[in-house]
mmCIF file of C-alpha atoms in Angstrom:
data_model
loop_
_atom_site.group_PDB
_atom_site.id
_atom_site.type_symbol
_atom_site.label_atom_id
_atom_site.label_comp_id
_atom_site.label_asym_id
_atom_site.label_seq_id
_atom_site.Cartn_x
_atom_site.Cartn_y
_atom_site.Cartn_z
ATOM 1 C CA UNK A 1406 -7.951 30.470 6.250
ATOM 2 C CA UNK A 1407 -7.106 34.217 5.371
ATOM 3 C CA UNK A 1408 -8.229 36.355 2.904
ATOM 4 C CA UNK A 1409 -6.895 39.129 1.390
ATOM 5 C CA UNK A 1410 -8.260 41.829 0.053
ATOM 6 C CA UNK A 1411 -6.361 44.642 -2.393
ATOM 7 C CA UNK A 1412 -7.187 47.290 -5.044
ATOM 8 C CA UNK A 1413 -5.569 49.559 -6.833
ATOM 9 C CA UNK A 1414 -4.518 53.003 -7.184
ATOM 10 C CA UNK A 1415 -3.404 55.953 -9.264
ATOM 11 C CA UNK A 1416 -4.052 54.514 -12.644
ATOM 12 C CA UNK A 1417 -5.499 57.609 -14.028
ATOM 13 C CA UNK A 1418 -3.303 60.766 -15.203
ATOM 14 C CA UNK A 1419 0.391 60.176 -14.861
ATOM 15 C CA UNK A 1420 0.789 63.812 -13.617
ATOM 16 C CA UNK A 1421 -1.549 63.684 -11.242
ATOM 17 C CA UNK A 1422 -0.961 60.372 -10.148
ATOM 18 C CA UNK A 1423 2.828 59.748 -10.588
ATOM 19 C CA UNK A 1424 2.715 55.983 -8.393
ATOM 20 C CA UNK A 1425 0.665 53.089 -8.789
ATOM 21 C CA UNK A 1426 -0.059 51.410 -5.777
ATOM 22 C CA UNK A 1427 -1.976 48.215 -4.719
ATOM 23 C CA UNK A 1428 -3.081 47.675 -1.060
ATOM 24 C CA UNK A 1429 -5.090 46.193 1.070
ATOM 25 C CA UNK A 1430 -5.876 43.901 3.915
ATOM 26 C CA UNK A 1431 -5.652 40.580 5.257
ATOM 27 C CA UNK A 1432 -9.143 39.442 6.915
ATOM 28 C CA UNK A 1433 -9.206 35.845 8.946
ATOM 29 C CA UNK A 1434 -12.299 34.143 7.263
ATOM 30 C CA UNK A 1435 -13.701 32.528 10.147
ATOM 31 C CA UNK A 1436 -13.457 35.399 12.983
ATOM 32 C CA UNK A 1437 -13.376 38.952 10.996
ATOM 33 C CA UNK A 1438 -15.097 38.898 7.800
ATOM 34 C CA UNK A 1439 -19.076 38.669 9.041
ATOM 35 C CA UNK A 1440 -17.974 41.397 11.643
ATOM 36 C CA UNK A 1441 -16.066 43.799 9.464
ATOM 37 C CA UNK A 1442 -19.402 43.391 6.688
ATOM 38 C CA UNK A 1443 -22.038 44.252 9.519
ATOM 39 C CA UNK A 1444 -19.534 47.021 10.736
ATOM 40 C CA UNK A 1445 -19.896 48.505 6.972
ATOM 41 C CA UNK A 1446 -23.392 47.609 6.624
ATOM 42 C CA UNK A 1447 -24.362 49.677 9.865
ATOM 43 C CA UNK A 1448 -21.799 52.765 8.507
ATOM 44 C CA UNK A 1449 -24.190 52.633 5.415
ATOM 45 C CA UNK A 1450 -27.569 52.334 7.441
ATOM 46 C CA UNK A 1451 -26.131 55.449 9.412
ATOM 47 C CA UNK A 1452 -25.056 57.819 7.040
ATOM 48 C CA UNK A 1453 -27.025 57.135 3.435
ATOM 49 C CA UNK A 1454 -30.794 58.014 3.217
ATOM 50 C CA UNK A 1455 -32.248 54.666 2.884
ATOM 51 C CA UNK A 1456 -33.526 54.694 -0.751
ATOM 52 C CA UNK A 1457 -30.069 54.277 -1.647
ATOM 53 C CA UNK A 1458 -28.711 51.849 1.000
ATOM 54 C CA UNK A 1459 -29.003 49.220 -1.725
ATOM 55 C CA UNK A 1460 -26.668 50.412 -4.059
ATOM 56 C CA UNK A 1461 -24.383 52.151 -1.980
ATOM 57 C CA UNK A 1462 -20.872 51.763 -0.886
ATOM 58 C CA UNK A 1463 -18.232 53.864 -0.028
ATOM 59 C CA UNK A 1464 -15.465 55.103 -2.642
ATOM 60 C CA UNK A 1465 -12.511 56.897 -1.126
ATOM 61 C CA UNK A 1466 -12.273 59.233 -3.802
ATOM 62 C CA UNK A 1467 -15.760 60.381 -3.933
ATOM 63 C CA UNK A 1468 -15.823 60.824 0.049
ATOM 64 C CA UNK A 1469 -12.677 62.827 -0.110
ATOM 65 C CA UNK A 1470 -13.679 64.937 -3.091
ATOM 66 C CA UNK A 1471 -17.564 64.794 -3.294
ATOM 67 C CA UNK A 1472 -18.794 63.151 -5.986
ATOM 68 C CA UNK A 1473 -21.778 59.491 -6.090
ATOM 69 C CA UNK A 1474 -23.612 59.565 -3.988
ATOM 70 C CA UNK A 1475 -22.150 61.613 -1.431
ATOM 71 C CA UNK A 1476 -21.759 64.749 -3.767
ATOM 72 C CA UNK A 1477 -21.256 68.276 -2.099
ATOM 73 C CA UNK A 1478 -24.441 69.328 -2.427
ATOM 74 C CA UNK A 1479 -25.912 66.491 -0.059
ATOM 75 C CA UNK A 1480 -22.663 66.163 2.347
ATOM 76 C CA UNK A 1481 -20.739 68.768 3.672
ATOM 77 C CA UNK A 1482 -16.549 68.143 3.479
ATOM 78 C CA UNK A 1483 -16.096 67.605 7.564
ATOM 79 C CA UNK A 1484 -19.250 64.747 7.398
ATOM 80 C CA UNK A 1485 -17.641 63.182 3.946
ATOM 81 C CA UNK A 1486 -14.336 63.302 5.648
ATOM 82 C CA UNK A 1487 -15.229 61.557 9.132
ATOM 83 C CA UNK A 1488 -16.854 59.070 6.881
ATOM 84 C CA UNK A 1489 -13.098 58.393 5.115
ATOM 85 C CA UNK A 1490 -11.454 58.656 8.223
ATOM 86 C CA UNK A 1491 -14.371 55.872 9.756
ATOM 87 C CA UNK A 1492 -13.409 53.611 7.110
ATOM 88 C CA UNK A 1493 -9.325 53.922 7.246
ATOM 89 C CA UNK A 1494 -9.630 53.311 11.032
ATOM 90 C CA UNK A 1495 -11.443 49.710 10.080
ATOM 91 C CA UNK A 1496 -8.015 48.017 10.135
ATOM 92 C CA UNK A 1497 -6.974 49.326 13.670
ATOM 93 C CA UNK A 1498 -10.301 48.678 14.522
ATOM 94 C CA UNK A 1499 -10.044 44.877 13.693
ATOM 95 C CA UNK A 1500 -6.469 44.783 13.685
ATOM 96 C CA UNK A 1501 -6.148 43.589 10.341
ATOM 97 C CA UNK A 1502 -2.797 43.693 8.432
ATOM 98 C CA UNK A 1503 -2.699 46.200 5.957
ATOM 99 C CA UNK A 1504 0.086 45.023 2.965
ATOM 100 C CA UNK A 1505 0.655 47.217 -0.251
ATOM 101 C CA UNK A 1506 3.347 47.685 -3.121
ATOM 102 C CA UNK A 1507 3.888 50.063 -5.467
ATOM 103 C CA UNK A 1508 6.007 51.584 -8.432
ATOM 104 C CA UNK A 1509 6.732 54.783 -9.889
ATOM 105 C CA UNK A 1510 5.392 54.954 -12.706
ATOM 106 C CA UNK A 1511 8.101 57.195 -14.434
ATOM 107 C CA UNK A 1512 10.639 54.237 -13.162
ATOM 108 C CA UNK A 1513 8.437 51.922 -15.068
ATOM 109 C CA UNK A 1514 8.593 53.472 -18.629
ATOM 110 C CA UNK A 1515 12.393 54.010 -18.414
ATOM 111 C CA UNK A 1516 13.404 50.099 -19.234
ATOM 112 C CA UNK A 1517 14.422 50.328 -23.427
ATOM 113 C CA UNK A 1518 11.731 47.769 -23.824
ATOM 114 C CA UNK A 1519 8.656 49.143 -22.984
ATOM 115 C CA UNK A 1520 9.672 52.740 -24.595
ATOM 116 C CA UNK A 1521 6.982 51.833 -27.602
ATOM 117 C CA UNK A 1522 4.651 49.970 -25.034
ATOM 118 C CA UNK A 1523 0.913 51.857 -24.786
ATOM 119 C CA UNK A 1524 -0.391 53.469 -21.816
ATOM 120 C CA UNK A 1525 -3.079 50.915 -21.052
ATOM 121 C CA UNK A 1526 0.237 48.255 -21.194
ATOM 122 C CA UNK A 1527 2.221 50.449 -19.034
ATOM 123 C CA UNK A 1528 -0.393 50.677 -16.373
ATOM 124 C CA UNK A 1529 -1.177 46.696 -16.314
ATOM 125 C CA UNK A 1530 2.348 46.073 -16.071
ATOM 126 C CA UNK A 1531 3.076 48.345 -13.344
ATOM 127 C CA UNK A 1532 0.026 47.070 -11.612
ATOM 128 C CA UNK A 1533 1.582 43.286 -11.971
ATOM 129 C CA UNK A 1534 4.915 44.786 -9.793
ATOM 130 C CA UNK A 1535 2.737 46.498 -6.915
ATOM 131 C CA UNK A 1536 0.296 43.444 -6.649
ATOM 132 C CA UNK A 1537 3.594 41.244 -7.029
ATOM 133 C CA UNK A 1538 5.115 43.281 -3.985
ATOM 134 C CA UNK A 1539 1.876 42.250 -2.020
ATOM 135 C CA UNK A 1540 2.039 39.209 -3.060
ATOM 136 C CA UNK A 1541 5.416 38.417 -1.119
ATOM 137 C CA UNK A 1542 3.623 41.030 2.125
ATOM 138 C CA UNK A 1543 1.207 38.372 2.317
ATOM 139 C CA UNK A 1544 2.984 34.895 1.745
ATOM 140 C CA UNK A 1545 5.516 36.211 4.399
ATOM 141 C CA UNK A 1546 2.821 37.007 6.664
ATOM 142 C CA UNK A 1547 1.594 33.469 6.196
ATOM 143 C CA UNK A 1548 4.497 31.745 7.105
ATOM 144 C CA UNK A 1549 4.894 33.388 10.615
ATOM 145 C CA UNK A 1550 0.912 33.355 11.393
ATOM 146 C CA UNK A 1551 0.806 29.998 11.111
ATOM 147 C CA UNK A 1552 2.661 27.006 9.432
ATOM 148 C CA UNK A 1553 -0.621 25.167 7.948
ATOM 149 C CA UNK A 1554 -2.737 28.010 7.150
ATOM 150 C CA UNK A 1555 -2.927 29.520 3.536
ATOM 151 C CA UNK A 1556 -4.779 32.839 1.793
ATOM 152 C CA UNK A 1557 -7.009 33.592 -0.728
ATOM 153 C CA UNK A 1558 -6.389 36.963 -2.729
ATOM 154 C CA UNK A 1559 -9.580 38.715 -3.495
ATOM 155 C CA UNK A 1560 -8.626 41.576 -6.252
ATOM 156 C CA UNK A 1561 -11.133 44.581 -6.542
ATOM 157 C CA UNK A 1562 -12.380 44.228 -11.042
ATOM 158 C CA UNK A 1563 -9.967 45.248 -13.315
ATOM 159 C CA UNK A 1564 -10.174 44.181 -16.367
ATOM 160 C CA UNK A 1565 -6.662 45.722 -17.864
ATOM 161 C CA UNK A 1566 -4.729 44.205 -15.740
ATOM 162 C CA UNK A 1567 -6.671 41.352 -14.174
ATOM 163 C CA UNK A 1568 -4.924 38.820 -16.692
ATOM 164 C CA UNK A 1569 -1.962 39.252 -16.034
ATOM 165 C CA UNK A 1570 -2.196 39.497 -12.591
ATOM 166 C CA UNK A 1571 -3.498 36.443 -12.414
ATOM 167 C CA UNK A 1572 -0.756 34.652 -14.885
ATOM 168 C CA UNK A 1573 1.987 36.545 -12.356
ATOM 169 C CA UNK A 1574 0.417 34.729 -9.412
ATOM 170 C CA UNK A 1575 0.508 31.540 -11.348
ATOM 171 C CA UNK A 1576 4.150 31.824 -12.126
ATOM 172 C CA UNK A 1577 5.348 32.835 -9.085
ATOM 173 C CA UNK A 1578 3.968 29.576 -7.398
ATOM 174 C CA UNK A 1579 6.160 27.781 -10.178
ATOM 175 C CA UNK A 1580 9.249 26.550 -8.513
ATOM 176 C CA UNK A 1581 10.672 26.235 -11.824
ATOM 177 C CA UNK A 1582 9.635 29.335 -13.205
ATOM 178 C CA UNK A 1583 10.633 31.505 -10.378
ATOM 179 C CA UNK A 1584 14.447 29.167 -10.818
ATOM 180 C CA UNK A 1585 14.749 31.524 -13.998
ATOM 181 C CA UNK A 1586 13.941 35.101 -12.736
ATOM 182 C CA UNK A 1587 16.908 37.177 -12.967
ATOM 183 C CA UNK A 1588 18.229 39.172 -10.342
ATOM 184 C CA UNK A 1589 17.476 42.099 -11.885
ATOM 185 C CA UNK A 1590 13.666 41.208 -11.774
ATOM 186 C CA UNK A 1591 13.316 40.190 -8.313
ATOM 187 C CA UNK A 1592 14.088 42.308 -5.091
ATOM 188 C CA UNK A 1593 16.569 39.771 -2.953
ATOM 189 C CA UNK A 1594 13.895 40.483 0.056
ATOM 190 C CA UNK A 1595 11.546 38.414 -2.260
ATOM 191 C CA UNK A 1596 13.870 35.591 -3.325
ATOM 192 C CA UNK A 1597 13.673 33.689 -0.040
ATOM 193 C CA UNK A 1598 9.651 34.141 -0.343
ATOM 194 C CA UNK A 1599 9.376 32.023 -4.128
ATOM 195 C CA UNK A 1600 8.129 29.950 -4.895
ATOM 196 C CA UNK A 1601 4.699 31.475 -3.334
ATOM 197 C CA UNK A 1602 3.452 28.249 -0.666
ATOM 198 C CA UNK A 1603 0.837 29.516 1.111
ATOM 199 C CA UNK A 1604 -1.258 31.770 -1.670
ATOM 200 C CA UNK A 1605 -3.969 29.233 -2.651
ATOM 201 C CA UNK A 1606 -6.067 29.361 -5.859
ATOM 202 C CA UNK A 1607 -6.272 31.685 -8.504
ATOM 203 C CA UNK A 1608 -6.776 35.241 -7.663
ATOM 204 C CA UNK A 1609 -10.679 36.397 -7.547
ATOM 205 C CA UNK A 1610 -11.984 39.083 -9.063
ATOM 206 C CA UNK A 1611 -15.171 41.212 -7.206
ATOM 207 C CA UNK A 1612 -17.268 44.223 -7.063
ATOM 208 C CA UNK A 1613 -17.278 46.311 -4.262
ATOM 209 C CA UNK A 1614 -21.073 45.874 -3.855
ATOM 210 C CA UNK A 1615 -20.395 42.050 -4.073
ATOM 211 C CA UNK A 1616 -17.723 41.884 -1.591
ATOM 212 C CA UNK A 1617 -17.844 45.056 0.448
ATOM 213 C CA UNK A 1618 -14.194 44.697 2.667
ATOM 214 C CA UNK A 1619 -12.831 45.591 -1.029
ATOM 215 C CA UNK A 1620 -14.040 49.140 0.250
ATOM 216 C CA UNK A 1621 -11.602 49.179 2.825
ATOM 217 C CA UNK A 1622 -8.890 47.878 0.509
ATOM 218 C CA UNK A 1623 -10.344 51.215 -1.757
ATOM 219 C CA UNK A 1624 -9.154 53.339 1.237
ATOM 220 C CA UNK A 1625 -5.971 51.821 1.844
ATOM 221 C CA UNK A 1626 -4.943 52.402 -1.336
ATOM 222 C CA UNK A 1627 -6.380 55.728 -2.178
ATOM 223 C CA UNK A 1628 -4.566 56.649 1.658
ATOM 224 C CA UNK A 1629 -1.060 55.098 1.128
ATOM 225 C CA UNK A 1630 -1.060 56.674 -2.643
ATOM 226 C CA UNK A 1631 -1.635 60.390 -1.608
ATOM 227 C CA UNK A 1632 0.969 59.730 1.568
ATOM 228 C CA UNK A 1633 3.613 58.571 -1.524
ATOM 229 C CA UNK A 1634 3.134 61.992 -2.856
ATOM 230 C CA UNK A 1635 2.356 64.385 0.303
ATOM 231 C CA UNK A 1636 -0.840 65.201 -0.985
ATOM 232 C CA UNK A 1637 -3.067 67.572 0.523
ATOM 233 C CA UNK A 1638 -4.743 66.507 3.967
ATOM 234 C CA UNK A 1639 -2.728 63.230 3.645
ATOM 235 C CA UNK A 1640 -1.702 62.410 6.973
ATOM 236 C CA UNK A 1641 -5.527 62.592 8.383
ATOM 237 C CA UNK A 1642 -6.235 59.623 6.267
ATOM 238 C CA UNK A 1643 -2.577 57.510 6.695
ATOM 239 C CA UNK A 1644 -2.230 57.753 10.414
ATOM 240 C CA UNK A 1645 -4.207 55.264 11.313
ATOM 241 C CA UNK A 1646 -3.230 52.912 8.433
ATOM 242 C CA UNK A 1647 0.541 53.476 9.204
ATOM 243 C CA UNK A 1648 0.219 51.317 12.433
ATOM 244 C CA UNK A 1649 -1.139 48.194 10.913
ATOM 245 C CA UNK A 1650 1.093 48.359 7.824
ATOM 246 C CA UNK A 1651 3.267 45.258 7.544
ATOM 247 C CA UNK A 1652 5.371 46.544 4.875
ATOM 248 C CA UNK A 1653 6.430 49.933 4.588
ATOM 249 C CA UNK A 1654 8.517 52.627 2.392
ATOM 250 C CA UNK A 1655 11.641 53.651 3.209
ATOM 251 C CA UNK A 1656 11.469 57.191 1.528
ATOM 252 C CA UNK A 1657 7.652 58.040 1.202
ATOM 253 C CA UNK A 1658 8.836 60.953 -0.601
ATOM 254 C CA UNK A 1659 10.563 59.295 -3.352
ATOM 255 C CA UNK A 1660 9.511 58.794 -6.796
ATOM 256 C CA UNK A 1661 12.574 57.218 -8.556
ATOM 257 C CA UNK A 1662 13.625 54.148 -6.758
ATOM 258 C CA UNK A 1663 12.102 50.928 -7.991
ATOM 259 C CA UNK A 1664 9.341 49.783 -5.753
ATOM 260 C CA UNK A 1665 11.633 46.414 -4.891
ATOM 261 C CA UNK A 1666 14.178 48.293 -3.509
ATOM 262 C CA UNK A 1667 11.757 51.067 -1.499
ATOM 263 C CA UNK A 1668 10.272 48.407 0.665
ATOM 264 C CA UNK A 1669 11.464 46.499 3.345
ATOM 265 C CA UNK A 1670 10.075 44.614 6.343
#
């Protein structure tokens, strides 16, 4: 059995932040996951002062910027950077698939029916089409791997979105549900992918300090958002995900096509 691990990305200000992604990894259960938790756990026991071992874990973000625990006072940018670039290098490390999807968020708004939707309604929903676009990353990855195995989705806690997430994942494994997607909903690289087969139970929902891969999934997301919009220093922290992406973009650069029709195998 596989698990997969995602989280999101870029669901704060729309300017700042014009894609939401989500990303993340697929971890076999009974070879990787003890090994990839001790490999965090001893990147923790060497780099946090050990009164605050117990609470820490490491946020993508606050490593890049300074800010938790590792604020700029206590680390200096190259240490809080080889940190980030530690963690994005897991996946090569344990050559673990790395899957994501995600939308423009401009794209999003322009259908006439969500023109009077809120913000917190446009983010969810936008969040359902990136998760949806790993969804079909890992089902595909699941039917080549092996024909009897299934995954387990592990979601980082969201509580906006985490509903419907989980009613999307529901759907799509409905054979009759998926009969009456239009075309314009569904990417035809997804089509032969539905109904979803080898995506077992209903999604979880974790903390990273209760399931600490989810920090990894942190990084791949964080990573693959700021290489959608060339942000600065972006490349340090994508080059190593790039080789153990199993879906990619075909324009990084672009921030108007639909995320369906961006990605391909």
């Amino acid at each position: 059995m596989r698990f997969a691990y995602l989280d999101e990305s870029g669901i704060g200000d729309a300017k700042a932040e014009p894609f939401v992604v989500v990303a993340g990894v697929i971890v076999h259960a009974d070879i990787q996951i003890k090994a990839i938790e001790k490999y965090l756990h001893d990147m923790i026991a060497d780099y946090v002062h050990p009164l605050l071992r117990k609470a820490a874990h490491f946020h993508a973000k606050e490593l890049f910027s300074g800010g938790g625990i590792f604020s700029r006072k206590t680390y200096a940018k190259e240490l809080r950077w080889k940190i980030l670039r530690e963690v994005c290098e897991i996946p090569l490390k344990f050559d673990l698939p790395v899957v994501m999807g995600f939308i423009s968020r401009e794209q999003y708004k322009l259908s006439p029916n969500r023109s009077v939707w809120k913000e917190k309604k446009l983010i969810a929903g936008a969040q359902s089409i990136a998760s949806t676009a790993c969804l079909i990353a890992i089902e595909r990855y699941m039917r080549k791997v092996d024909e009897k195995e299934v995954a387990a989705l592990v979601y980082e806690n969201n509580d906006n979105a985490k509903a419907l997430i989980r009613d999307t994942q529901r759907m799509l494994k409905d054979s009759d549900f998926v009969k009456h997607l239009g075309a314009d909903v569904l990417s035809p690289n997804w089509t032969a992918y539905l109904p979803l087969s080898r995506i077992v139970e209903s999604p979880l929902f974790s903390e990273k300090n209760e399931s600490s891969i989810l920090q990894v999934s942190d990084a791949m997301a964080w990573a693959i958002n700021r290489k959608l919009r060339s942000a600065e220093e972006c490349d340090r922290f994508f080059e190593p995900i790039d080789k153990q992406l199993i879906v990619r973009a075909k324009a990084w650069e672009s921030a108007t096509v639909p995320a369906s029709e961006q990605q391909r195998a």
